[in-house]
PDB file of C-alpha atoms in Angstrom:
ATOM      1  CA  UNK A 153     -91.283  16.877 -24.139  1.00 41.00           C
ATOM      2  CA  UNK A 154     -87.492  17.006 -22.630  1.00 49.00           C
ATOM      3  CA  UNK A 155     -86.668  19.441 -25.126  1.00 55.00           C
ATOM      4  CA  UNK A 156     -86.039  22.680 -23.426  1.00 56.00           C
ATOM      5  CA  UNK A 157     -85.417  26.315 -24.582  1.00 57.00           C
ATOM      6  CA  UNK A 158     -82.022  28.051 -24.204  1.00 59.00           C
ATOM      7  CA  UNK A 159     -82.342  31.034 -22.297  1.00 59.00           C
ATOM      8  CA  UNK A 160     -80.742  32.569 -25.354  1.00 77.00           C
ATOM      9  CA  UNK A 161     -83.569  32.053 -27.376  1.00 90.00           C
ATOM     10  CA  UNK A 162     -85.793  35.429 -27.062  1.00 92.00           C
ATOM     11  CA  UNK A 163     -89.454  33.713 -27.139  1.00 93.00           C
ATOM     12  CA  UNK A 164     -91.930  35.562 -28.106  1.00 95.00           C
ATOM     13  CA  UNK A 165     -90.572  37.485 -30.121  1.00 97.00           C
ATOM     14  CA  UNK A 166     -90.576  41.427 -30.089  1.00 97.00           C
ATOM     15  CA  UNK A 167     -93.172  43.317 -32.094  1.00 98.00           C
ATOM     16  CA  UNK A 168     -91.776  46.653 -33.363  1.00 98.00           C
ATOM     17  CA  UNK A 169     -93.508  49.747 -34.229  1.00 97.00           C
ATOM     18  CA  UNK A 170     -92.474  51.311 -38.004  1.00 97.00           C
ATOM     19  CA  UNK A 171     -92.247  54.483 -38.611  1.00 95.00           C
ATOM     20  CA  UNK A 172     -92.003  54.872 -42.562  1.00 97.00           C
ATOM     21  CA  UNK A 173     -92.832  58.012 -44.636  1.00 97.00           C
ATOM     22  CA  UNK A 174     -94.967  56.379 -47.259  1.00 98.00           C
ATOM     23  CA  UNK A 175     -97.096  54.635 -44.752  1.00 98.00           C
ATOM     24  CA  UNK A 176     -97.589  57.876 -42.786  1.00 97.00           C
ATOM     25  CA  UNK A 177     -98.583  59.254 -46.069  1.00 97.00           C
ATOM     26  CA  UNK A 178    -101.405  56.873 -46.662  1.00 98.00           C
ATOM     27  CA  UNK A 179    -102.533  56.752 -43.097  1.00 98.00           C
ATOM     28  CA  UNK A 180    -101.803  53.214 -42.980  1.00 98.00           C
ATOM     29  CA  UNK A 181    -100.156  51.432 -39.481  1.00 98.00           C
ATOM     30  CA  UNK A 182     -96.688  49.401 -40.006  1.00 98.00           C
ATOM     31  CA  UNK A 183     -95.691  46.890 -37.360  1.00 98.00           C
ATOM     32  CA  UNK A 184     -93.302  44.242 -37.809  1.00 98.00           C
ATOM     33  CA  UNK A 185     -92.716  40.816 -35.621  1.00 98.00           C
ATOM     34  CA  UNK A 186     -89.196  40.607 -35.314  1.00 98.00           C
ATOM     35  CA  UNK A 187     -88.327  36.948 -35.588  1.00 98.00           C
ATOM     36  CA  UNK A 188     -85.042  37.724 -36.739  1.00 97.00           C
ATOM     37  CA  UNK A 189     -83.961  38.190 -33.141  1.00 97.00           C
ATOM     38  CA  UNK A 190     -85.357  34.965 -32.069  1.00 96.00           C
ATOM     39  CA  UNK A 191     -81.783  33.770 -31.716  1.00 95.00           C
ATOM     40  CA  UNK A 192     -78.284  34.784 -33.746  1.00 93.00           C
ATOM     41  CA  UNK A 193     -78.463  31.814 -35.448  1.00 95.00           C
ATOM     42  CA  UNK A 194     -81.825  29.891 -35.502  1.00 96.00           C
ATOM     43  CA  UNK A 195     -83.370  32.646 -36.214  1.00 91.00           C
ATOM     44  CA  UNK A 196     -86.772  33.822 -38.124  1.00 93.00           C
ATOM     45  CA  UNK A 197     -89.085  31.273 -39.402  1.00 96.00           C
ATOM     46  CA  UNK A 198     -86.620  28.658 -39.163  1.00 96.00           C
ATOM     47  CA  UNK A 199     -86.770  28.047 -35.836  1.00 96.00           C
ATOM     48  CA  UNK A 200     -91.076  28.376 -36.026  1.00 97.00           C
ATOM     49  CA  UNK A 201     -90.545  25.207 -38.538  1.00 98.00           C
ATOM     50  CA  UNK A 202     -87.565  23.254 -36.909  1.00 97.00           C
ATOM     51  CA  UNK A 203     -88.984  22.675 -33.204  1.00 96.00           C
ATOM     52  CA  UNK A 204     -91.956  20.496 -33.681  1.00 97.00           C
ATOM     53  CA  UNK A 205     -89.786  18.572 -36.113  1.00 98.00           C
ATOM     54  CA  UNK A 206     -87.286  18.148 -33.016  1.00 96.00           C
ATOM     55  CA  UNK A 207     -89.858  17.392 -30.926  1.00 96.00           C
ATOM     56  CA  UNK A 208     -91.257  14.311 -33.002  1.00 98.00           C
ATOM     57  CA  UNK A 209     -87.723  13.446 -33.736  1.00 98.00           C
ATOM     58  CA  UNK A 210     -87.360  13.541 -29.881  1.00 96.00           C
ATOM     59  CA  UNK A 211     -90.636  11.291 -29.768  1.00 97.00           C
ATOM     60  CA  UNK A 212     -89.355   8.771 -32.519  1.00 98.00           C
ATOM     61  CA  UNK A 213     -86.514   8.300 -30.551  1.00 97.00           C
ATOM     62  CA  UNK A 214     -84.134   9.663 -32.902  1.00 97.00           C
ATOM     63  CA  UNK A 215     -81.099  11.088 -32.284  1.00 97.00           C
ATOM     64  CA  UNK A 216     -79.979  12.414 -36.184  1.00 98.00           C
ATOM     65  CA  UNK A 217     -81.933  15.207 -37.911  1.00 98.00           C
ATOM     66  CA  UNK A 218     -81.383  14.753 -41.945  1.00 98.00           C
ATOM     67  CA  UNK A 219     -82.456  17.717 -44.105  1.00 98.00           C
ATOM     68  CA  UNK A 220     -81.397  19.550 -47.321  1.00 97.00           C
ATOM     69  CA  UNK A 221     -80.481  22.331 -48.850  1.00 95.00           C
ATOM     70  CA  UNK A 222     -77.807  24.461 -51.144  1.00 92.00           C
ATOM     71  CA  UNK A 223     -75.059  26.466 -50.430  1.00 91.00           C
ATOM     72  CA  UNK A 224     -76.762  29.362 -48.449  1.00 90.00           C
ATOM     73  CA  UNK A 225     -79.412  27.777 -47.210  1.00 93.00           C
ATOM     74  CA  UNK A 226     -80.976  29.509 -44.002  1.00 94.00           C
ATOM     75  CA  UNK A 227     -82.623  26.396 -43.287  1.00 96.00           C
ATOM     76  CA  UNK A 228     -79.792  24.015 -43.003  1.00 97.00           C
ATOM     77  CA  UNK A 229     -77.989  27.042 -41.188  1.00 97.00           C
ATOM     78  CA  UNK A 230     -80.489  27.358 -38.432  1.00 97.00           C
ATOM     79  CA  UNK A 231     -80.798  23.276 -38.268  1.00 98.00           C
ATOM     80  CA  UNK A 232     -77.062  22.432 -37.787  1.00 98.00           C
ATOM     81  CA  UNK A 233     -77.283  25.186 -34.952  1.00 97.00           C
ATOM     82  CA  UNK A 234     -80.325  23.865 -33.368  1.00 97.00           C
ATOM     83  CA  UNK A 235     -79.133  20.272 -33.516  1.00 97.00           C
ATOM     84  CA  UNK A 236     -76.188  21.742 -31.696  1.00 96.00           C
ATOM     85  CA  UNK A 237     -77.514  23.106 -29.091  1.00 94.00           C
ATOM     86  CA  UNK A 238     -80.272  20.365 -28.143  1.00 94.00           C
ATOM     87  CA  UNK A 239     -77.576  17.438 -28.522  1.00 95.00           C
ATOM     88  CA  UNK A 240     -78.711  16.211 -31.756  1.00 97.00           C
ATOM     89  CA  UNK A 241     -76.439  14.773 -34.915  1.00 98.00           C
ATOM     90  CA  UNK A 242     -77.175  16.133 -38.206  1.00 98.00           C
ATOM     91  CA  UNK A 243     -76.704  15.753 -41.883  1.00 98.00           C
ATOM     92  CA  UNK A 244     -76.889  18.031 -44.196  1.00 98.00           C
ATOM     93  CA  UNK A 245     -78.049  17.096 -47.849  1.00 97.00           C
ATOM     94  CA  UNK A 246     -76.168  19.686 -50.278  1.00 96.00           C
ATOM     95  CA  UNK A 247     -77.277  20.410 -53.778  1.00 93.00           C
ATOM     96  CA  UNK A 248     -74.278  20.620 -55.924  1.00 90.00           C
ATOM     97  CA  UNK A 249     -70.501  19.856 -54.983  1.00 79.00           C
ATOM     98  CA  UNK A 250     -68.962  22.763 -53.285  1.00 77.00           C
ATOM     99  CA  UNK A 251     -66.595  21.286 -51.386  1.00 72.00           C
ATOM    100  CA  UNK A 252     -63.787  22.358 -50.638  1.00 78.00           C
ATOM    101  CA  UNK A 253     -64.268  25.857 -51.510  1.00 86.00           C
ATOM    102  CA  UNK A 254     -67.364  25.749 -48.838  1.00 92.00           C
ATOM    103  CA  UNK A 255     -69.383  29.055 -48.215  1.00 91.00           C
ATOM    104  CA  UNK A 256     -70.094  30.974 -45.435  1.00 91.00           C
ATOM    105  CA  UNK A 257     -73.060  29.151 -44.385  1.00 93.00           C
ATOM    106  CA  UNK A 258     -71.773  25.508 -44.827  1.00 95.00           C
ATOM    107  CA  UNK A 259     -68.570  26.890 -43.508  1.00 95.00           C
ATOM    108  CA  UNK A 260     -70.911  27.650 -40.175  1.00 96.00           C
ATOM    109  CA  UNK A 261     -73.148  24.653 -40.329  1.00 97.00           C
ATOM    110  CA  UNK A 262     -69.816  22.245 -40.592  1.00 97.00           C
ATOM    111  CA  UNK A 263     -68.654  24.077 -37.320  1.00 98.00           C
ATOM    112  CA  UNK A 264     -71.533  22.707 -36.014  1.00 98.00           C
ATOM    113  CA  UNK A 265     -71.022  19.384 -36.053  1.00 98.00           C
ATOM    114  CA  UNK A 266     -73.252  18.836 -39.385  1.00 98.00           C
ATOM    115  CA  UNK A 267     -72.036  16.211 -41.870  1.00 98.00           C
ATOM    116  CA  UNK A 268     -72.355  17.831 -45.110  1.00 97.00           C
ATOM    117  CA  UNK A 269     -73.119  15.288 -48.133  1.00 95.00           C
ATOM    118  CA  UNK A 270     -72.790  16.693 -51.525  1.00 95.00           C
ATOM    119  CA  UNK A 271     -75.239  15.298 -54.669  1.00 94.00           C
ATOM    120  CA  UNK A 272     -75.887  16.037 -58.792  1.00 92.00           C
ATOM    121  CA  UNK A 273     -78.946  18.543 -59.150  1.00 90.00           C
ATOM    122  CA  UNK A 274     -80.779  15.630 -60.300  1.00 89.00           C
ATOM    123  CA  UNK A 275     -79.864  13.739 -57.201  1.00 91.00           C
ATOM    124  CA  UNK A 276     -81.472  16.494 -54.915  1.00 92.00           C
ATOM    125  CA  UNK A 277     -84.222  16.494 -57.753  1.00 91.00           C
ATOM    126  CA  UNK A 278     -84.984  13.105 -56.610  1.00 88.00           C
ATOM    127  CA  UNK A 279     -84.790  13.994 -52.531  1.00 90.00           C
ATOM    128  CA  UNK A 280     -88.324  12.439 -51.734  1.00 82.00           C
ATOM    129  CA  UNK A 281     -88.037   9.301 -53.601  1.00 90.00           C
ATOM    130  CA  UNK A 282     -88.288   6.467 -51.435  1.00 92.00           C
ATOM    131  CA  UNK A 283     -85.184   4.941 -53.386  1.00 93.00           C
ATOM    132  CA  UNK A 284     -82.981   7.980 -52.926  1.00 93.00           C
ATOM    133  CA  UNK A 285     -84.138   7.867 -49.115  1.00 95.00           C
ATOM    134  CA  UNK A 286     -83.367   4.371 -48.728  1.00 95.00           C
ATOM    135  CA  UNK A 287     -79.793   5.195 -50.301  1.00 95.00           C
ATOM    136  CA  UNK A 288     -79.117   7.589 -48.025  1.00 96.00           C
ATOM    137  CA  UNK A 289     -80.221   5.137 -44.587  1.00 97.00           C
ATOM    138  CA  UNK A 290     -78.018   2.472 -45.949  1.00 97.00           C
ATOM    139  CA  UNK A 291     -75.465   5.163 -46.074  1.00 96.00           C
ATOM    140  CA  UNK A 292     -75.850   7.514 -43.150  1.00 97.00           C
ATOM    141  CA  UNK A 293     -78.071   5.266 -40.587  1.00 97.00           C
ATOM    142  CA  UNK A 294     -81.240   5.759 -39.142  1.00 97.00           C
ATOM    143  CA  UNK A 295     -82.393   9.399 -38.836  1.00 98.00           C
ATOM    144  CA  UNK A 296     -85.317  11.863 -39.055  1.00 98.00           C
ATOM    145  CA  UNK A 297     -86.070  13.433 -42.056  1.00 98.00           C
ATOM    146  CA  UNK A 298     -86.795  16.933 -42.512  1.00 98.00           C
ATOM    147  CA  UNK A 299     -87.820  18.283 -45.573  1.00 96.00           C
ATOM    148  CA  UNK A 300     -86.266  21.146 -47.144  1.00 95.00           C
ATOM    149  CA  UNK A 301     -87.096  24.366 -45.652  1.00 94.00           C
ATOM    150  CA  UNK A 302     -88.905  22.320 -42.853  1.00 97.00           C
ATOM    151  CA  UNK A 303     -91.826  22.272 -44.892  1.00 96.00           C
ATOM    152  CA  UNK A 304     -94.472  19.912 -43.864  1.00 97.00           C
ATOM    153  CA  UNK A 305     -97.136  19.870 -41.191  1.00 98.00           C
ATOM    154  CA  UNK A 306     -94.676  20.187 -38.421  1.00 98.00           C
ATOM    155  CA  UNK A 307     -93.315  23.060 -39.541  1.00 98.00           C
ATOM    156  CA  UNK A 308     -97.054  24.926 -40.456  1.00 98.00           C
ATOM    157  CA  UNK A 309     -97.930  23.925 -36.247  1.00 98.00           C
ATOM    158  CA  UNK A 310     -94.985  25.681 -35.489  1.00 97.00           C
ATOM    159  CA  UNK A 311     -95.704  28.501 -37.505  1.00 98.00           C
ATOM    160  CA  UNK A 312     -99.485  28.358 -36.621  1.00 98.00           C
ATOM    161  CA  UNK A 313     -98.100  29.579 -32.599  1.00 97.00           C
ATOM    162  CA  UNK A 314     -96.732  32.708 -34.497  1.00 98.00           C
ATOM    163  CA  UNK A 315     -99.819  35.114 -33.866  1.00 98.00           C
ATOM    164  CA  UNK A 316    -100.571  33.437 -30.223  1.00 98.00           C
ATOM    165  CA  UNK A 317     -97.412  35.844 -29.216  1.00 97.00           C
ATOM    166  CA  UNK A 318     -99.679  39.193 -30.742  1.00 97.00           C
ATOM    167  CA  UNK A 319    -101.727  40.988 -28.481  1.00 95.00           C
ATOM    168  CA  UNK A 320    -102.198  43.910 -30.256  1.00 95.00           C
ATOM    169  CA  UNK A 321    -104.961  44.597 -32.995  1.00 97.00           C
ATOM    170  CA  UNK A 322    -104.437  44.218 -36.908  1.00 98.00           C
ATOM    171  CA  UNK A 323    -106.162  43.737 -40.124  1.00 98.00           C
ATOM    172  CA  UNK A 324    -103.561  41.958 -42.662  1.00 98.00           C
ATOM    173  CA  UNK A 325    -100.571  39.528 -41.717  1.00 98.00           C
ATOM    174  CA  UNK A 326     -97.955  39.505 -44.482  1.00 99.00           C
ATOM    175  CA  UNK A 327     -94.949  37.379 -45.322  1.00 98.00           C
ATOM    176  CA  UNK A 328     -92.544  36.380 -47.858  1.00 98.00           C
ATOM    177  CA  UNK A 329     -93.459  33.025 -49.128  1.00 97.00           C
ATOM    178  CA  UNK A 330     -90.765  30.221 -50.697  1.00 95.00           C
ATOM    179  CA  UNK A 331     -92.638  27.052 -49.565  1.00 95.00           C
ATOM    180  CA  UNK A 332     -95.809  29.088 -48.427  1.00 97.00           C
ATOM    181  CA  UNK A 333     -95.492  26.824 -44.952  1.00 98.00           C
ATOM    182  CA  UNK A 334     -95.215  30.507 -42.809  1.00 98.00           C
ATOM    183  CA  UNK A 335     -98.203  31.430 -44.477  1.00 98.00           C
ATOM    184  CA  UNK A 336     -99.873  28.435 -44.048  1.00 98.00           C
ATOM    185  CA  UNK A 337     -99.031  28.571 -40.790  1.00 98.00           C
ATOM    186  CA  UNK A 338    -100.412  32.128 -40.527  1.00 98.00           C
ATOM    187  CA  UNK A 339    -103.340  31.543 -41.658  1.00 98.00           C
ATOM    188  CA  UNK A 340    -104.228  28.828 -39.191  1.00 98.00           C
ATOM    189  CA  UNK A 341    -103.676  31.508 -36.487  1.00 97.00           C
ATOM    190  CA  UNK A 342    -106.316  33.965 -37.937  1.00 98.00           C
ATOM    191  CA  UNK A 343    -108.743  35.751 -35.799  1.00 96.00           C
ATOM    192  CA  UNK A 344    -112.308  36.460 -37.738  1.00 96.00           C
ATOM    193  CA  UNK A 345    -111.682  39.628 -39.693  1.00 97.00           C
ATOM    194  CA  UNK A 346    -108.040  39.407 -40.176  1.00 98.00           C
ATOM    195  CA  UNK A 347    -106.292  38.793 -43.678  1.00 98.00           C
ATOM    196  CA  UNK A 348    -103.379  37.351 -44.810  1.00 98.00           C
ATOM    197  CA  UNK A 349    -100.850  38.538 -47.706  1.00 98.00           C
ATOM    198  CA  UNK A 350     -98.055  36.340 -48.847  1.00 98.00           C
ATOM    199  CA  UNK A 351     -95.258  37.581 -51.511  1.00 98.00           C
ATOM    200  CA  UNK A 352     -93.688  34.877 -53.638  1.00 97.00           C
ATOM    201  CA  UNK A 353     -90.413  35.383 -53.839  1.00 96.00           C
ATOM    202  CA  UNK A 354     -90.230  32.467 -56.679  1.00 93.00           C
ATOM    203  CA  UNK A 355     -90.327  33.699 -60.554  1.00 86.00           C
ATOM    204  CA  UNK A 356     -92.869  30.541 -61.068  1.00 76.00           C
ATOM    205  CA  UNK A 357     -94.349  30.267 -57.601  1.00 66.00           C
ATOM    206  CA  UNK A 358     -97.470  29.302 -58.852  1.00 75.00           C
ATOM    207  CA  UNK A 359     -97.732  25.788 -56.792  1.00 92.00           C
ATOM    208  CA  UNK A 360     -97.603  27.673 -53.936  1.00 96.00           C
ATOM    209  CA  UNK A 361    -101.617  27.963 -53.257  1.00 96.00           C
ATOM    210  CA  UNK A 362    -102.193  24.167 -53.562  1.00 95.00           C
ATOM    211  CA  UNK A 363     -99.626  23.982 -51.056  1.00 96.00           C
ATOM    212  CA  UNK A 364    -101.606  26.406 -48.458  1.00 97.00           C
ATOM    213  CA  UNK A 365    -104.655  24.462 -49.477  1.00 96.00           C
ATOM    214  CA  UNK A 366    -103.076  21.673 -48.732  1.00 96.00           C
ATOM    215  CA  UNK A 367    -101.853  22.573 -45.723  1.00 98.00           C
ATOM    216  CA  UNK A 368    -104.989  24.469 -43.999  1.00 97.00           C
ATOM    217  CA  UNK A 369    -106.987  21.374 -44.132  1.00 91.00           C
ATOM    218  CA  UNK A 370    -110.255  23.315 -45.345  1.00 92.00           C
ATOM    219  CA  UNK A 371    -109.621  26.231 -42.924  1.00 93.00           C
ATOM    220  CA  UNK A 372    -112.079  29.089 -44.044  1.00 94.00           C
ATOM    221  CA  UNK A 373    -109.792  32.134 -44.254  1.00 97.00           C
ATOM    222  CA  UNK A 374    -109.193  35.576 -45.967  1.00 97.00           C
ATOM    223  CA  UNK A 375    -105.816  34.905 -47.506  1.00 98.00           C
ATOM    224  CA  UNK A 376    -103.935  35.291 -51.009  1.00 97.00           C
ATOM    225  CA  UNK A 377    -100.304  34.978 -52.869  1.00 97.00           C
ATOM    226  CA  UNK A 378     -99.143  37.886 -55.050  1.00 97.00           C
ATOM    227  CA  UNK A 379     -96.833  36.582 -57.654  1.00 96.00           C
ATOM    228  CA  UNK A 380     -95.143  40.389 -59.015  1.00 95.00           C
ATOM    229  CA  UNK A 381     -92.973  40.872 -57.184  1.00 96.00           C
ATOM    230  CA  UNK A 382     -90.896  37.907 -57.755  1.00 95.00           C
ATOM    231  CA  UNK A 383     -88.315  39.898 -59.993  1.00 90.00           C
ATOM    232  CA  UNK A 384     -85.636  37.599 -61.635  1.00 88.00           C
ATOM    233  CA  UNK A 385     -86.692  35.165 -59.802  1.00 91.00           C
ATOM    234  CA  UNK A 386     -85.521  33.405 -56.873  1.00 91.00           C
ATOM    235  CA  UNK A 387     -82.513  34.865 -54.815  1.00 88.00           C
ATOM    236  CA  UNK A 388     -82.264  37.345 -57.951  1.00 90.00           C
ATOM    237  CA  UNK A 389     -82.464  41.070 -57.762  1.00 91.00           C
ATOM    238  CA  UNK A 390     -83.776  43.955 -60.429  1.00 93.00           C
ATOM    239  CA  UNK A 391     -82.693  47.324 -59.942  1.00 94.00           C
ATOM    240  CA  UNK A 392     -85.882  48.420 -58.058  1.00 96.00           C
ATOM    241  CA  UNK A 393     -84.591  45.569 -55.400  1.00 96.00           C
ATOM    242  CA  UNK A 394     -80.967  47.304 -55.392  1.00 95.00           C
ATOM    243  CA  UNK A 395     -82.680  50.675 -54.989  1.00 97.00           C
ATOM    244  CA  UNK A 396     -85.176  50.220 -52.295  1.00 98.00           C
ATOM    245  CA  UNK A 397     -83.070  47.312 -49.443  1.00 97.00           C
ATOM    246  CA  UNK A 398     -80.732  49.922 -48.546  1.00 97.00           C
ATOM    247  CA  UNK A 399     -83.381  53.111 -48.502  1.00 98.00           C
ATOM    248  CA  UNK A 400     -85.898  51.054 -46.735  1.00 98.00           C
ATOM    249  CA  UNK A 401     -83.193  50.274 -43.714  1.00 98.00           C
ATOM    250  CA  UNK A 402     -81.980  53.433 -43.657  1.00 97.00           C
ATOM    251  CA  UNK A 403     -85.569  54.861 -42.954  1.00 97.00           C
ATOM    252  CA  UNK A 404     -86.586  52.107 -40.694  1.00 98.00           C
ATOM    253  CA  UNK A 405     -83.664  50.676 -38.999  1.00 97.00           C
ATOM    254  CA  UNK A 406     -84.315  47.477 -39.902  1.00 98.00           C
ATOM    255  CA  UNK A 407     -82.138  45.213 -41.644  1.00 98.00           C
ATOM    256  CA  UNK A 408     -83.327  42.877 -44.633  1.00 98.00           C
ATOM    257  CA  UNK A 409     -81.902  40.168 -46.474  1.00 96.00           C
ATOM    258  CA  UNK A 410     -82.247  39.763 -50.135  1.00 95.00           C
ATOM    259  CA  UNK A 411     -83.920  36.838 -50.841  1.00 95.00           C
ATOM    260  CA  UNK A 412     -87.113  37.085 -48.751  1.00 97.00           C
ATOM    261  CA  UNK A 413     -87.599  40.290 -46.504  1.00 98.00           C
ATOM    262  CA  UNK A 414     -86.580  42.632 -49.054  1.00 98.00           C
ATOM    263  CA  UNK A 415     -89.055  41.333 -51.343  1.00 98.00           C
ATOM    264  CA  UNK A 416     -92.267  41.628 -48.558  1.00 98.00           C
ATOM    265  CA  UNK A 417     -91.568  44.951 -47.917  1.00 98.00           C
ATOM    266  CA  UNK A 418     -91.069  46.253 -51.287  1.00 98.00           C
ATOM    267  CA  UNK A 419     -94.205  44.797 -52.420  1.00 98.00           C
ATOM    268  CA  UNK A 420     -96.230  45.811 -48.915  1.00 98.00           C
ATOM    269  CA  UNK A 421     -95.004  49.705 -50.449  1.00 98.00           C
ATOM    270  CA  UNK A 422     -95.831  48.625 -54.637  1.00 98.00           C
ATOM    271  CA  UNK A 423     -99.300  47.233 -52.878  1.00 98.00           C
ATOM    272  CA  UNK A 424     -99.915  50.704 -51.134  1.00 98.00           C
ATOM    273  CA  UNK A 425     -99.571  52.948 -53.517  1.00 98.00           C
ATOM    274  CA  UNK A 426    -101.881  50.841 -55.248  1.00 97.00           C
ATOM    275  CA  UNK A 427    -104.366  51.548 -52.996  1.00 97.00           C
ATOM    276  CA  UNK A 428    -104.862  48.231 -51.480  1.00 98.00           C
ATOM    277  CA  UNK A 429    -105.346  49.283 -47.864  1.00 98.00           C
ATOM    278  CA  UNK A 430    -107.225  52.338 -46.472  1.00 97.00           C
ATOM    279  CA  UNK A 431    -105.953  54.470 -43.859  1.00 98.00           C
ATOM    280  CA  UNK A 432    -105.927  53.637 -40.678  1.00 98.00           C
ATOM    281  CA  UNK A 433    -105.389  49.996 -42.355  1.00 98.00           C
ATOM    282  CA  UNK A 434    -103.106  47.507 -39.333  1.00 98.00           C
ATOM    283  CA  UNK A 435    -100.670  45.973 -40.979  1.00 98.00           C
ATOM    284  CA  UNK A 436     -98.360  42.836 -39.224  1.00 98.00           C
ATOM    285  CA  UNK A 437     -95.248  41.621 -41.478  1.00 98.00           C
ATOM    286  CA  UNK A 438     -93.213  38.594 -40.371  1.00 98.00           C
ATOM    287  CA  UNK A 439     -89.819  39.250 -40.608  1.00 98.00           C
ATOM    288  CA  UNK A 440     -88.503  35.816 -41.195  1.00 98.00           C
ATOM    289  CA  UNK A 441     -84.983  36.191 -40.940  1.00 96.00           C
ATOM    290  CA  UNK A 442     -82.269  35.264 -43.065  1.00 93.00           C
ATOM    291  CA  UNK A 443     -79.689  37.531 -42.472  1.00 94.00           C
ATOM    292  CA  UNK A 444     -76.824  35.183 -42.778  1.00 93.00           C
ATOM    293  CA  UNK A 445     -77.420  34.669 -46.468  1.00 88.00           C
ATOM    294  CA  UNK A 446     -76.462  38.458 -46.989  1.00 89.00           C
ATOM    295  CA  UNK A 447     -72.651  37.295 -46.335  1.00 80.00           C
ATOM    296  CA  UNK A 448     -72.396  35.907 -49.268  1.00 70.00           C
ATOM    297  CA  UNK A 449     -75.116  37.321 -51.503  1.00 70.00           C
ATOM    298  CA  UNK A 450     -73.716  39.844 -54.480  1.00 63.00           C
ATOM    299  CA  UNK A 451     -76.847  41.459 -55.918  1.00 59.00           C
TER     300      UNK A 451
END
């Protein structure tokens, strides 16, 4: 492969200790892999599911990545910057017209050089119909498709690399799931007696395990999806949410964004005090990122 890696991409990434009163209480080890400092921009899990997409691109001999995504999307964030950097086009598929009142993100990812197409809900509805993809080669050229959130099997073999970087022991791998393909991903990279947790972070996420199934190709694992701790629903916060972001950084140091760490790590602390781990229990959480959505994000 040609493609190379910026210098400013910090690869592996580091693994950082936590120090966290209620885990000290229960006796139970807190690490977390901090993927959010991957790079400033295509950061977390993003990057873990863009660069064997780039690479087949690269392969196909395509120069234009196509993806999609709405108005805060991490995903088309961390492609437009990627595509940047390794000399790609790209095109960004955008559900909902929010042009010209652009925000933050699609402010960032037009900077880029990304070409920012707006559709109807029921337009983006219809992304993977072979009509609606046909539409948009007649339209934009020929191009590489990436679905949203880089979820496909590209995207679970870069995420599979994740727990190559870990030297260090651990029982249970957790991450916040919205198309499960981390987790997938995770699970693939599974020693014998290690466990994976992922948190939904989607009110009716209950696709989500046919996906993994899907995606593991019969892999015989120790894995689940807890579904509770969804709240409102997706990119939607309850009070509890409100309450615990901003005590949880302050004790740890670490910042979260709203949509998908926040979520892991209040349900890693509901699952605790529920007795789910014993002490001296290892626990690994993927931090996947997604900072940049807290720009615009009200809860």
């Amino acid at each position: 492969m040609s493609i190379s890696i910026s210098t400013s991409f910090q690869l592996p990434s580091p693994l950082q200790q936590v120090s966290h009163p209620l885990f000290k209480k229960y006796g139970v080890e807190l690490s977390v892999k901090r993927d959010d400092l991957i790079h400033p921009e295509v950061s977390g899990n993003k990057w873990r599911k863009l660069v064997y997409n780039i690479r087949e691109a690269e392969l196909q001999g395509k120069t234009t990545i196509l993806t999609f995504g709405g108005p805060y999307s991490n995903h088309l964030y961390a492609t437009a910057k990627a595509c940047q950097l390794l000399g790609f086009r790209s095109i960004g598929i955008i559900r909902g017209n929010y042009f010209p009142q652009l925000s933050s993100t699609l402010e960032f990812a037009q900077s880029c050089g990304m070409k920012l197409h707006f559709v109807s809900k029921s337009e983006f509805d219809s992304r993977l119909n072979l009509g609606f993809i046909e539409d948009l080669e007649n339209r934009f050229g020929e191009f590489y498709l990436v679905p949203e959130g880089g979820a496909n099997s590209f995207g679970v073999q870069g995420c599979s690399e994740i727990l190559t970087e870990i030297s260090s022991p651990f029982d249970w791998v957790a991450t916040a799931c919205g198309t499960a393909t981390t987790l997938a991903g995770l699970i693939l990279g599974l020693k014998p007696g290690q466990k994976a947790l992922g948190v939904s972070v989607l009110k009716d996420g209950g696709s989500l395990e046919k996906y993994v199934e899907t995606m593991i190709l019969g892999r015989q694992a120790d894995w689940e999806i807890v579904h509770q701790y969804a709240g409102n629903g997706y990119a939607k916060v309850d009070e509890s949410l409100k309450k615990f972001k901003p005590e949880f950084e302050n004790q740890t140091g670490i910042p979260l964004d709203w949509v998908y760490t926040a979520k892991l790590f209040f349900a890693l602390t509901e699952e605790l005090k529920k007795g789910r781990w014993k002490p001296g229990t290892k626990i690994l959480a993927l931090h996947t990122g997604g900072l940049q959505g807290n720009d615009g994000f009200l809860p």
